[in-house]
Each structure stands twice: as structure tokens, then as C-alpha cells.
XYZ file of C-alpha atoms in Angstrom:
646
model
C -90.615 -44.236 -14.372
C -91.476 -47.876 -15.342
C -92.211 -50.776 -12.979
C -92.870 -54.358 -13.538
C -93.947 -56.433 -10.429
C -93.655 -60.141 -10.801
C -96.868 -62.141 -9.885
C -98.383 -63.164 -7.665
C -98.638 -59.753 -5.925
C -98.525 -59.485 -2.181
C -100.326 -56.796 -0.306
C -97.246 -54.730 -0.176
C -96.599 -55.429 -3.831
C -100.112 -53.849 -4.564
C -99.036 -50.826 -2.538
C -95.927 -50.482 -4.537
C -97.761 -50.778 -7.815
C -100.265 -48.119 -6.710
C -97.550 -45.668 -5.721
C -95.472 -46.263 -8.767
C -98.325 -45.957 -11.192
C -99.044 -42.627 -9.533
C -95.511 -41.460 -10.416
C -95.844 -42.787 -13.907
C -99.028 -40.788 -14.350
C -97.336 -37.631 -13.136
C -94.333 -38.182 -15.512
C -96.482 -39.023 -18.628
C -99.053 -36.284 -18.184
C -96.471 -33.682 -17.417
C -98.203 -32.835 -14.137
C -96.458 -31.274 -11.185
C -96.763 -32.194 -7.579
C -97.788 -30.449 -5.488
C -97.907 -27.473 -7.930
C -97.747 -27.147 -11.781
C -94.821 -24.886 -11.400
C -92.518 -27.455 -9.838
C -89.077 -27.462 -11.417
C -87.675 -30.551 -13.169
C -85.163 -31.299 -10.367
C -87.958 -31.105 -7.826
C -89.851 -33.739 -9.855
C -86.846 -35.853 -9.826
C -86.514 -35.449 -6.087
C -90.194 -36.660 -5.554
C -89.421 -39.607 -7.880
C -86.271 -40.626 -5.873
C -88.232 -40.208 -2.568
C -91.008 -42.482 -3.726
C -88.464 -45.021 -5.089
C -86.813 -45.200 -1.747
C -90.175 -45.659 -0.035
C -90.954 -48.471 -2.475
C -87.578 -50.037 -1.592
C -88.490 -49.722 2.087
C -91.891 -51.533 1.437
C -89.759 -54.361 -0.232
C -87.458 -54.575 2.893
C -90.433 -55.198 5.099
C -91.376 -58.223 2.982
C -87.862 -59.520 2.234
C -85.416 -57.828 4.695
C -82.473 -59.989 3.305
C -82.862 -59.126 -0.304
C -80.206 -56.941 -2.078
C -80.607 -54.089 -4.370
C -78.517 -50.983 -5.512
C -79.504 -48.821 -2.415
C -77.846 -51.533 -0.187
C -74.515 -51.284 -2.108
C -74.117 -47.498 -2.473
C -70.316 -47.615 -2.906
C -70.366 -49.585 -5.975
C -72.237 -47.175 -8.263
C -73.567 -50.272 -9.964
C -77.006 -51.989 -10.037
C -76.603 -55.211 -7.986
C -76.814 -58.182 -10.359
C -78.531 -60.367 -7.769
C -81.522 -58.083 -7.077
C -84.514 -59.967 -6.027
C -87.119 -58.386 -8.197
C -86.984 -58.944 -11.909
C -88.537 -55.629 -12.667
C -86.846 -52.359 -13.568
C -87.078 -49.534 -11.225
C -85.444 -46.712 -13.273
C -85.873 -42.942 -13.286
C -84.221 -40.718 -15.969
C -80.812 -42.049 -15.002
C -79.275 -44.137 -17.675
C -76.987 -47.166 -17.220
C -74.432 -48.740 -19.509
C -74.348 -52.392 -20.496
C -72.304 -53.223 -17.536
C -74.977 -51.809 -15.089
C -72.977 -48.662 -14.209
C -74.572 -45.176 -14.043
C -73.809 -43.068 -17.157
C -72.826 -39.457 -16.236
C -75.239 -36.733 -17.132
C -74.078 -33.659 -19.114
C -73.943 -31.680 -15.836
C -71.899 -34.381 -14.115
C -69.447 -34.450 -17.096
C -68.603 -30.808 -16.212
C -68.692 -30.998 -12.470
C -67.383 -34.497 -11.228
C -63.706 -35.276 -11.021
C -62.544 -37.897 -13.517
C -60.373 -40.796 -12.423
C -58.772 -43.967 -13.957
C -59.991 -47.540 -13.469
C -57.885 -50.405 -11.950
C -55.260 -51.805 -14.242
C -55.895 -55.668 -14.862
C -53.371 -58.263 -13.895
C -52.858 -59.306 -17.565
C -51.684 -55.750 -18.435
C -49.222 -55.802 -15.499
C -47.728 -59.159 -16.749
C -47.235 -57.788 -20.167
C -45.586 -54.769 -18.778
C -42.999 -57.057 -17.226
C -42.442 -58.743 -20.510
C -41.812 -55.294 -22.154
C -39.407 -54.562 -19.326
C -37.239 -57.672 -20.150
C -37.467 -56.936 -24.026
C -36.397 -53.292 -23.651
C -33.676 -54.122 -21.167
C -32.175 -56.596 -23.565
C -32.673 -54.038 -26.546
C -31.168 -50.989 -24.907
C -28.632 -52.981 -22.923
C -27.438 -54.339 -26.325
C -27.539 -51.060 -28.299
C -26.008 -48.972 -25.481
C -22.458 -50.182 -26.202
C -22.872 -50.130 -30.041
C -21.337 -46.667 -30.635
C -17.983 -47.591 -28.926
C -18.174 -51.173 -30.233
C -18.293 -49.999 -33.918
C -16.356 -46.742 -33.919
C -13.248 -47.297 -31.819
C -10.328 -49.639 -32.090
C -9.326 -52.150 -29.370
C -7.702 -50.026 -26.610
C -3.967 -50.387 -26.427
C -2.789 -52.042 -23.183
C -6.263 -53.540 -22.633
C -7.132 -57.278 -22.291
C -8.245 -57.594 -25.889
C -11.936 -57.850 -25.096
C -12.647 -54.152 -25.783
C -12.177 -53.060 -22.226
C -9.728 -50.278 -21.342
C -6.685 -50.259 -19.154
C -7.600 -49.369 -15.470
C -7.796 -45.621 -14.941
C -7.853 -44.777 -18.672
C -9.786 -41.882 -20.105
C -9.810 -43.772 -23.452
C -13.372 -45.215 -24.428
C -13.873 -48.846 -25.032
C -13.740 -50.122 -28.648
C -13.495 -53.160 -30.838
C -14.142 -52.915 -34.597
C -12.402 -49.599 -35.462
C -14.872 -48.578 -38.253
C -14.892 -44.763 -37.570
C -17.654 -42.274 -36.855
C -19.293 -42.228 -40.231
C -19.735 -46.045 -40.322
C -20.851 -46.092 -36.673
C -23.585 -43.512 -37.238
C -24.653 -45.168 -40.530
C -24.801 -48.683 -38.872
C -26.690 -47.633 -35.845
C -29.026 -45.507 -37.931
C -29.630 -48.545 -40.239
C -30.382 -50.810 -37.249
C -32.984 -48.257 -35.898
C -34.557 -48.027 -39.327
C -34.657 -51.806 -39.681
C -36.068 -52.410 -36.222
C -38.841 -49.866 -36.711
C -39.903 -50.859 -40.352
C -40.188 -54.486 -39.409
C -43.258 -53.843 -37.155
C -45.267 -53.698 -40.405
C -44.356 -57.212 -41.226
C -45.054 -58.268 -37.585
C -48.435 -56.516 -37.632
C -49.551 -58.298 -40.821
C -48.506 -61.684 -39.470
C -50.376 -61.099 -36.214
C -53.608 -59.448 -37.520
C -54.036 -61.673 -40.589
C -52.659 -65.202 -39.458
C -51.649 -66.000 -35.936
C -52.852 -63.245 -33.522
C -50.797 -60.954 -31.307
C -49.990 -63.305 -28.478
C -48.574 -66.061 -30.792
C -46.748 -63.467 -32.862
C -44.914 -62.226 -29.753
C -43.966 -65.803 -28.801
C -42.499 -66.567 -32.259
C -40.643 -63.351 -32.697
C -39.244 -63.585 -29.116
C -37.525 -66.811 -30.258
C -36.091 -64.989 -33.335
C -34.614 -62.163 -31.072
C -33.071 -64.879 -28.839
C -31.086 -66.303 -31.813
C -29.709 -62.913 -32.652
C -28.606 -62.290 -29.028
C -26.752 -65.638 -28.899
C -24.959 -64.819 -32.230
C -23.963 -61.213 -31.077
C -22.524 -62.580 -27.805
C -20.550 -65.261 -29.673
C -18.745 -62.788 -31.970
C -17.282 -60.971 -29.093
C -14.679 -63.587 -28.174
C -11.306 -61.985 -27.772
C -9.583 -64.227 -30.408
C -12.118 -63.101 -33.030
C -11.881 -59.485 -32.246
C -8.088 -59.401 -32.232
C -7.442 -61.622 -35.301
C -10.424 -61.166 -37.563
C -12.217 -57.859 -36.982
C -13.680 -57.714 -40.488
C -15.171 -61.105 -40.013
C -16.478 -59.970 -36.594
C -18.050 -56.843 -38.261
C -19.821 -59.089 -40.962
C -21.169 -61.467 -38.218
C -22.278 -58.357 -36.250
C -24.378 -57.093 -39.131
C -26.057 -60.478 -39.511
C -26.999 -60.391 -35.791
C -28.385 -57.012 -36.288
C -30.673 -58.019 -39.094
C -31.928 -61.084 -36.976
C -32.568 -58.869 -33.883
C -34.251 -56.250 -35.856
C -36.798 -58.700 -37.403
C -37.656 -60.160 -33.985
C -37.797 -56.720 -32.266
C -40.057 -55.354 -34.941
C -42.413 -58.238 -34.550
C -42.567 -58.047 -30.790
C -42.911 -54.260 -30.851
C -45.897 -54.093 -33.223
C -47.857 -56.390 -30.939
C -46.932 -55.957 -27.352
C -48.125 -52.365 -27.249
C -51.656 -53.084 -28.422
C -51.776 -56.242 -26.341
C -51.073 -54.490 -23.059
C -53.937 -52.111 -23.514
C -56.132 -54.792 -24.857
C -56.224 -56.412 -21.533
C -58.454 -53.496 -20.381
C -61.912 -54.329 -22.089
C -64.086 -51.571 -20.657
C -64.982 -48.442 -22.573
C -66.760 -45.161 -21.969
C -67.428 -43.230 -18.720
C -69.472 -44.163 -15.586
C -70.163 -43.000 -12.100
C -68.419 -44.508 -9.061
C -68.881 -43.474 -5.327
C -65.713 -43.582 -3.357
C -65.350 -44.647 0.247
C -65.366 -41.068 1.418
C -68.667 -40.530 -0.343
C -67.279 -38.519 -3.369
C -68.924 -39.332 -6.648
C -66.432 -39.422 -9.433
C -66.393 -40.339 -13.167
C -64.365 -43.391 -14.089
C -62.921 -42.588 -17.549
C -61.752 -45.607 -19.665
C -59.585 -43.217 -21.782
C -57.689 -42.110 -18.621
C -57.225 -45.690 -17.735
C -55.620 -46.532 -21.123
C -53.555 -43.326 -20.727
C -52.367 -44.722 -17.284
C -51.638 -48.130 -18.689
C -49.328 -46.653 -21.314
C -47.679 -44.307 -18.689
C -46.648 -47.389 -16.680
C -45.889 -49.405 -19.817
C -43.453 -46.636 -20.724
C -42.250 -46.526 -17.182
C -41.123 -50.043 -17.396
C -39.648 -49.472 -20.891
C -37.252 -46.976 -19.242
C -36.666 -49.118 -16.207
C -35.398 -51.741 -18.724
C -33.410 -48.949 -20.498
C -31.461 -48.279 -17.291
C -29.999 -51.837 -17.725
C -27.583 -50.296 -20.130
C -25.762 -48.842 -17.101
C -24.577 -52.300 -16.344
C -23.561 -53.074 -19.908
C -21.591 -49.881 -20.594
C -19.577 -50.474 -17.367
C -19.109 -54.201 -18.376
C -17.652 -53.031 -21.759
C -15.275 -50.700 -20.163
C -14.140 -52.960 -17.255
C -14.418 -56.534 -18.499
C -15.223 -56.424 -22.358
C -18.114 -56.627 -24.914
C -18.758 -60.338 -24.487
C -20.045 -59.563 -20.860
C -21.779 -56.428 -22.106
C -23.902 -58.479 -24.593
C -24.228 -61.565 -22.431
C -26.192 -59.620 -19.690
C -29.112 -58.599 -21.975
C -29.195 -62.196 -23.326
C -29.697 -63.699 -19.895
C -32.385 -61.109 -18.958
C -34.153 -61.853 -22.171
C -34.837 -65.372 -20.919
C -37.480 -63.716 -18.598
C -39.766 -63.126 -21.504
C -40.703 -66.726 -22.488
C -41.051 -67.437 -18.691
C -43.636 -64.743 -18.043
C -45.448 -65.517 -21.399
C -45.942 -69.022 -20.228
C -46.823 -68.164 -16.592
C -49.621 -65.792 -17.493
C -50.947 -67.686 -20.443
C -54.484 -68.107 -18.947
C -54.734 -64.507 -17.635
C -54.233 -62.790 -20.950
C -57.058 -61.459 -23.208
C -55.968 -62.984 -26.549
C -57.729 -61.484 -29.596
C -57.697 -64.008 -32.485
C -56.674 -63.060 -35.960
C -59.531 -61.639 -38.105
C -58.097 -62.133 -41.532
C -56.535 -59.669 -43.913
C -58.358 -56.268 -43.780
C -55.681 -54.119 -45.562
C -57.276 -54.536 -49.045
C -60.702 -53.724 -47.633
C -59.196 -50.650 -45.851
C -57.651 -49.548 -49.159
C -60.906 -49.888 -51.086
C -62.810 -48.022 -48.373
C -60.424 -45.053 -48.473
C -60.426 -45.113 -52.303
C -64.165 -44.776 -52.448
C -64.380 -42.250 -49.618
C -61.781 -39.943 -51.258
C -63.303 -40.364 -54.820
C -63.234 -37.052 -56.469
C -60.864 -35.588 -53.812
C -57.369 -36.962 -54.948
C -55.153 -34.243 -56.129
C -51.400 -33.490 -56.149
C -52.054 -30.196 -54.485
C -51.413 -31.155 -50.811
C -53.080 -28.135 -49.302
C -56.270 -28.551 -51.504
C -56.194 -32.258 -50.680
C -55.898 -31.611 -46.974
C -58.790 -29.288 -46.814
C -61.136 -31.241 -49.202
C -64.216 -32.755 -47.628
C -64.255 -36.559 -47.448
C -67.541 -38.246 -47.990
C -67.444 -41.562 -46.074
C -70.957 -42.346 -47.095
C -69.501 -43.178 -50.636
C -67.877 -46.310 -49.120
C -70.978 -47.515 -47.210
C -72.661 -50.798 -48.414
C -75.748 -49.883 -50.533
C -74.408 -46.462 -51.572
C -70.922 -47.788 -52.705
C -72.297 -50.848 -54.587
C -73.650 -48.803 -57.529
C -70.740 -46.654 -58.660
C -67.944 -48.927 -57.263
C -67.445 -50.815 -60.540
C -65.220 -53.744 -60.068
C -64.651 -53.010 -56.344
C -66.145 -55.899 -54.252
C -68.175 -54.517 -51.346
C -67.513 -57.039 -48.637
C -67.631 -54.845 -45.553
C -70.170 -53.265 -43.299
C -70.913 -49.792 -41.967
C -68.969 -50.383 -38.741
C -65.857 -51.081 -40.750
C -66.084 -47.831 -42.585
C -66.445 -46.002 -39.294
C -63.329 -47.954 -38.017
C -61.212 -46.911 -41.036
C -62.402 -43.314 -40.537
C -61.210 -43.417 -36.874
C -57.883 -44.936 -37.924
C -57.128 -42.179 -40.417
C -57.415 -39.706 -37.600
C -54.544 -41.332 -35.916
C -52.421 -41.833 -39.020
C -52.848 -38.078 -39.842
C -51.522 -37.163 -36.426
C -48.423 -39.355 -36.902
C -47.345 -37.440 -40.110
C -45.079 -34.896 -38.434
C -43.608 -37.467 -35.883
C -40.462 -38.065 -37.902
C -39.250 -34.452 -37.135
C -39.633 -35.212 -33.467
C -37.666 -38.466 -33.736
C -34.853 -36.772 -35.594
C -34.079 -34.767 -32.447
C -34.731 -37.745 -30.176
C -32.261 -39.959 -32.122
C -29.390 -37.675 -31.472
C -29.100 -39.522 -28.129
C -28.130 -42.746 -29.819
C -25.114 -41.395 -31.655
C -24.114 -37.779 -31.508
C -24.656 -37.073 -27.751
C -22.429 -40.280 -27.042
C -19.812 -38.869 -29.360
C -19.985 -35.404 -27.822
C -19.212 -36.885 -24.412
C -15.939 -38.218 -25.800
C -14.964 -34.544 -26.359
C -15.312 -33.828 -22.627
C -13.617 -34.685 -19.361
C -15.093 -37.921 -18.040
C -12.829 -38.723 -15.041
C -13.452 -42.547 -15.575
C -17.043 -42.275 -16.462
C -17.916 -44.252 -19.637
C -18.876 -41.840 -22.341
C -21.958 -43.883 -23.217
C -23.224 -43.859 -19.538
C -24.887 -40.402 -19.673
C -27.650 -41.437 -21.939
C -29.061 -43.482 -19.076
C -30.191 -40.112 -17.542
C -32.860 -40.135 -20.058
C -34.633 -43.242 -18.755
C -33.873 -42.298 -15.225
C -35.542 -38.949 -15.665
C -38.601 -40.647 -17.188
C -38.876 -43.118 -14.244
C -38.856 -40.173 -11.815
C -41.161 -37.908 -13.733
C -43.972 -40.476 -14.745
C -45.187 -41.193 -11.169
C -45.060 -37.378 -10.533
C -47.273 -36.827 -13.627
C -49.636 -39.761 -12.783
C -50.081 -39.037 -9.070
C -49.603 -35.268 -8.877
C -49.716 -33.201 -12.006
C -52.511 -34.819 -13.977
C -54.807 -35.497 -10.995
C -54.059 -31.959 -9.645
C -55.148 -30.490 -12.938
C -58.265 -32.639 -13.166
C -59.433 -31.355 -9.665
C -59.546 -27.927 -11.310
C -61.423 -29.351 -14.316
C -58.424 -29.291 -16.548
C -57.790 -32.412 -18.684
C -54.631 -32.160 -20.804
C -55.766 -33.593 -24.145
C -53.652 -35.697 -26.448
C -52.947 -32.994 -29.162
C -51.830 -30.570 -26.373
C -49.460 -33.199 -24.895
C -47.907 -34.048 -28.224
C -47.259 -30.388 -29.091
C -45.525 -29.818 -25.691
C -43.302 -32.787 -26.495
C -42.167 -31.235 -29.768
C -41.202 -28.010 -27.841
C -39.260 -29.864 -25.151
C -37.348 -31.760 -27.793
C -36.381 -28.579 -29.501
C -35.353 -27.078 -26.165
C -33.013 -30.116 -25.692
C -31.312 -29.640 -29.071
C -30.857 -25.881 -28.397
C -28.963 -26.858 -25.188
C -26.819 -29.304 -27.120
C -26.002 -26.677 -29.738
C -24.881 -24.230 -27.123
C -22.923 -26.841 -25.204
C -21.108 -27.850 -28.479
C -20.164 -24.286 -29.070
C -18.591 -24.144 -25.537
C -16.805 -27.445 -26.187
C -15.409 -25.976 -29.370
C -14.152 -22.980 -27.569
C -12.344 -24.936 -24.891
C -11.086 -27.957 -26.699
C -7.314 -27.838 -27.560
C -8.197 -28.788 -31.120
C -11.200 -26.337 -31.492
C -13.890 -27.678 -33.884
C -11.924 -30.851 -34.504
C -12.074 -32.372 -31.004
C -13.408 -35.743 -31.979
C -9.940 -37.281 -32.527
C -7.698 -34.637 -30.707
C -4.394 -36.124 -29.533
C -3.849 -32.871 -27.374
C -6.591 -33.722 -24.905
C -10.267 -32.987 -24.311
C -12.405 -30.054 -23.234
C -12.145 -29.346 -19.484
C -15.955 -29.192 -19.365
C -17.380 -32.150 -17.312
C -19.362 -34.831 -19.161
C -22.195 -34.347 -16.563
C -22.988 -30.887 -18.083
C -24.939 -32.970 -20.724
C -27.483 -34.009 -18.092
C -30.109 -31.266 -18.882
C -30.233 -32.323 -22.579
C -31.150 -35.899 -21.597
C -33.683 -34.740 -18.971
C -35.418 -32.454 -21.510
C -35.634 -35.301 -24.029
C -37.069 -37.537 -21.411
C -39.869 -34.949 -20.602
C -40.585 -34.694 -24.283
C -41.105 -38.516 -24.474
C -43.667 -38.432 -21.675
C -45.668 -35.951 -23.711
C -45.134 -37.037 -27.327
C -44.016 -40.789 -27.404
C -46.463 -42.042 -24.668
C -49.332 -40.105 -26.090
C -48.582 -41.479 -29.533
C -48.950 -45.016 -28.183
C -52.191 -44.036 -26.508
C -53.506 -42.451 -29.670
C -52.504 -45.431 -31.839
C -54.610 -47.677 -29.501
C -57.695 -45.622 -28.844
C -58.100 -44.604 -32.493
C -57.479 -48.061 -34.125
C -60.147 -50.763 -34.618
C -59.666 -54.124 -32.853
C -58.820 -55.905 -36.161
C -56.160 -53.385 -37.171
C -54.546 -52.348 -33.946
C -51.170 -53.944 -34.677
C -51.151 -52.283 -38.222
C -51.909 -48.821 -36.772
C -49.125 -49.349 -34.094
C -46.823 -50.366 -36.966
C -47.613 -47.184 -38.808
C -46.780 -45.268 -35.623
C -43.421 -47.085 -35.301
C -42.844 -46.462 -39.055
C -42.433 -42.741 -38.304
C -39.301 -43.690 -36.456
C -37.943 -45.597 -39.569
C -38.650 -42.506 -41.643
C -36.780 -40.315 -39.223
C -33.807 -42.666 -39.694
C -33.938 -42.077 -43.426
C -33.469 -38.329 -42.639
C -30.666 -39.136 -40.232
C -28.770 -40.872 -43.037
C -28.731 -37.488 -44.758
C -27.216 -35.981 -41.609
C -24.453 -38.447 -41.303
C -21.832 -35.921 -42.760
C -22.853 -33.120 -40.437
C -22.436 -35.521 -37.561
C -18.577 -35.123 -37.941
C -16.239 -32.229 -37.115
C -16.502 -29.399 -37.690
C -20.299 -29.314 -38.420
C -21.662 -31.050 -35.372
C -22.969 -27.908 -33.681
C -25.049 -27.028 -36.768
C -26.460 -30.584 -36.724
C -28.019 -29.729 -33.331
C -29.169 -26.263 -34.520
C -30.996 -27.929 -37.479
C -32.705 -30.579 -35.220
C -33.903 -27.835 -32.839
C -35.356 -25.787 -35.663
C -37.055 -28.856 -37.262
C -38.679 -29.939 -33.958
C -39.852 -26.443 -33.106
C -41.364 -25.686 -36.563
C -42.942 -29.099 -36.686
C -44.537 -28.463 -33.133
C -46.129 -25.161 -34.428
C -47.452 -26.775 -37.673
C -48.752 -29.821 -35.648
C -50.750 -27.580 -33.395
C -52.064 -25.600 -36.274
C -53.140 -28.726 -38.133
C -54.639 -30.850 -35.324
C -55.651 -28.742 -32.233
C -59.403 -29.125 -33.224
C -59.055 -32.851 -32.754
C -58.959 -32.475 -29.007
C -62.519 -30.957 -28.975
C -63.765 -34.057 -30.666
C -61.790 -36.579 -28.681
C -64.646 -38.486 -27.069
C -66.627 -38.502 -30.325
C -63.769 -39.883 -32.271
C -63.180 -42.656 -29.661
C -66.709 -43.788 -29.787
C -66.649 -44.445 -33.665
C -66.892 -48.113 -34.263
C -66.805 -49.073 -30.589
C -69.796 -51.406 -30.868
C -67.896 -53.631 -33.405
C -64.794 -53.558 -31.219
C -66.811 -54.813 -28.148
C -68.365 -57.557 -30.304
C -64.857 -58.749 -31.515
C -63.486 -58.863 -27.880
C -66.593 -60.909 -26.742
């Protein structure tokens, strides 16, 4: 225990110095008091007792001064303490002045999340508006592309009152519909790479969101304009061409926003590590920054799905009024984005661009993997990687023409980023199952009895289930498990998500089999003029709920993993790589277009179920060890990240 008393010393100050020096002597000489056999915790108790006595002596001189013992609820040393000196025992504190938990406390105290900053909440509102506009627009796409204008309707794509017929406009058929919607998803999820480079290298994440927001707005206006009744009735081919142009524009803007809004929301929380806090009831808990980031992404995803529910309004609008209203509603809601961006401008943590690091990252990886490269994927996977080969000083000698213009922190950051990118490798097999909601489940509903329910309404059960389940997970399941010392780690959560997605596809395959048995046209029920299956469309509900549960485990954790494992100057790039897995899954979905039609639809679901299940097993086998090193991985390169934020 070390003590520095500012001069001049008062009488009480001398007494403090004498008592404190006695404790120092005991500590340095390894002496025990009152016996040589005193246990370590008994020594600590003596130290704490004398420290309390010292503070009582201070109070007698300056009764109005403040120190940490007067603020026991904060768990933090008071910044306005009167004495300049340091009164510390073996307890360690982080740079913010909070107690760092000991090894024993890490295993015994309950872990909780910190408060979510206001800047993060504002960005969550921005994401709500963006996702409502996106899903509100894409919800009617299947009917808009596949079906013709309903006979007897008003010519806007709406159906006659009381009709079982789905809405329609462009009459391009099932194959074109699946191909176009798959292309749009691919385009929207490959464009984040472009948006990430623009943000990280040139203008920063916040400005990138502002500019790409304007691009999406132009696409929305064009999409709404092509749905005028005269164009749909007299020139459907021209309307289809203009529709494709609007998709390209919206995809560019959506990709740019998506790459940057996810890291920006978590970036508003600037703390890291773990520290002790004493709650009002006297309980000491560990505040965990990783749990806080997890919670931020839970509610970020919660608002994504609140926005997704907006497609309920658009699918009813298409059926009752027409597609012009279905696409106008998301356009109006989209105007909320620039308003919130402007209103919270001074509240956001805005990380400036740090210049291009992609070439540096490539060179670091090239040097670290030198002598490891091989076309044998199993040998390559198991080969040890020597990151010291890429460090300055070591790398400069054998690197040849490679310019070493990075530091050791950057090497550590790239090492941490690759952990995340490896984990994302099997995600396309998850998204293949997830993407069935966008096309095939909507088409499956058209085979069933709807009783006036729009066939594309049921996919809203997916976001509704997420909206209900996320608060249960955040307030009941996860805290309940933590009270028993169980923390569900990221790899465990992601693996569960694969299995729930597989279960959803198994359910869809069984349901499709029952539809084929009860449909008047058997396996060719997609365009059956004899009627539909008597099975109610609401029987699809469990499939959407299971997919929703899988998203909570796999998709949300993927966002969390991309943030916690990526360095500050490459966050948008790592998020873009995560979203790129969805783009790759759409490449596979292109190959499944032919089995999305009768009579092969059931086998499409069987294949998706098998792919997700096998991928889940392989994922766990490859990455389950990462959970044991979670805290160590997250700590790599953190000092540089804090410096960039400051």
C-alpha cells in the first residue's frame, strides 16, 4: 500500500503517515500481524481496516471532503477527492477509475450490461425507418413481378373485393420472380463492400450514411412513379424495365447504409472491458462491455423487425388499393431518416476516416501466412500462422519489396479480424434457408386456403415473433442463465441458430408434402385452376417463428461478432464481409430457381434443411474452441482502438 501526503502535513496528516508506513512495512517485509501465520485475506482485512481509519482521520480535519468511501454505490473512485495521493491496496482500477474484478470475482459475481447511450438509441430509430422502407417495399415484390393484373380489378394491381386471387402487375412468372428478387438481395448485400470502402477510406461512416440515404430516396421515388395504372395497363414491359432500374438504385443506397449503420450504432458505446459496480440493493456485480454490445445489437435487431412489420400495411395496400400506395408508404416513412440524422448530429460519436488499410491488411496477411499457403484446404486450415513474421523489425528483412508502414497494433487488429471472417465462412448455408421466406414460402401460401388473407402477409410472423422473443431473451432468459453462472457464448448461439433454421425447413417440407396430397392438382398446385388445398395458410406460422428464433441466435450474434472482432479503422469492411455472406447465399439460390417450381418444391425445402443442419455441425466442430478465448480475442488491439476513438 502506497501513500503520498501533500505538504505541509498537519498533526493528523503525520498520524496518517505513521499508520500507513506501518502497513507498507508489513506488506514489503512479508510480515504478518498479529502472527506470522496470518492468511492473505486476513492481511487484506487489516489493510482495509487501517485504510478506513485513515479516512476517518481525514474526515476529522476536512469533514466536507469527498472520497470513494462516501460514494459506495458508484464503484468508482471519486474524481474530486481532496487528497492528491493514492491510497490503494491490491485492488486494481481501469483508466476510467472503476474497480477491475479479481479472478475470484469473475467466477462468483453476476454479470450485467451497462446503460445504452442516447446516440445509439437515435441510430436505432434510423435503422427502423430504413428497414421499414426496405421490407415494406420488398414485401409486395413477389406478387408484383409474378402475377398478372387481376381481372375485374381497378387496374392498379389490386384484386376485386372478396377475391381469393393474389394481387399482381407485371405477369413475369415464377422463375423470373425468383430470379429478380434473388438478384436484388444479392445486389443489396454485395454493395456494402463499396459502401465500406467509401466510409473507411474517404468520408467516414456518418457522412456515408447521409449520402447513401439520398440515393435510396431517389430509387423509392422512381419505384412509386412506375406504378401508375396507365403504365401498368398499357406498357407492362416498360414498367418492368423501369422497375429493374429502381432496384439497382435502391440496392446501391441500401448497401451503403447497411455497411455503416451497424458499426455506427455500437460505436456510440465507447467503454471496454469489465468493472465492478455496487447496485442500490448492495449487490456487487460485474458490468461487462461485451454484454452491453450484445444488448445494443439485440435492440438494434428488435427495431429492424419492428420496421419489417411495416410490410403488413403494404401487402394490404397492394391487395385493396394497388401497388402505387404499397410503394408510397415506405417512401414517406423513409423521410424520417434524414430528420433523425440531422436532429442528433451533435450527439453521435463520429469516427473520422483513417485512409485505406486494405492494402496494408493484405500485406500483413501475406507475410503472416508465408510458407503456409497450399491448395489443400484441410492442411491450410490446421497450419500454424506466425503473426510475428508481419511485425515491424522482423518483417522488414525478408519482406522484399513489401513496404512495412504499419505497427504491431495493426498486426494484432488484423489477427482479430480474421477470427471473425473465419466464423462467417459457413453463414451462406444459413442464409439459404432464411431466404426461402422471401420467395418460396410466399408462393407456397398461394397453394393454400387464404379466406381473404394476402398470401404475402404471413411472412410478417417472422418479425413479429422476433419482436416478442427478443425482450424475453434480454430480460428473462439471458439474465436468468447468468444468475446461475451460465453465459451463452457467441459460437454456441450461432450453432443453435443453424439448427433452428434447419427445423424450420423440415417443417416446410412436411407441410408441402401435405399440400401436394390435398391439392386438386397434386404436385402442380401453383397454377391449379381447380382450386387450392383446404389447408389454412396460417398453418405456415411455425415455419416463420422457427426462422425468427434462428435469427436471434445467428444473425444478431453475427452482427455482434463483426463489431467486437474488428478494429476501429476496419469495422465497415468487416461488416461488409459479414453481409457478403448473404450475397454468396443468393448465388446458391440462383442454382435453386428450377427446384422452386412444381413438382420439385418439397425437395427444395429438404435440401435447405440438410444444408443448414450439416453446416451447423461443421460450424461447431471448427469454431467451438473460440468461445473459450472470447475475452482474450476481444482484448487484441484494444489500446489502438481506444486511441482512435479519443
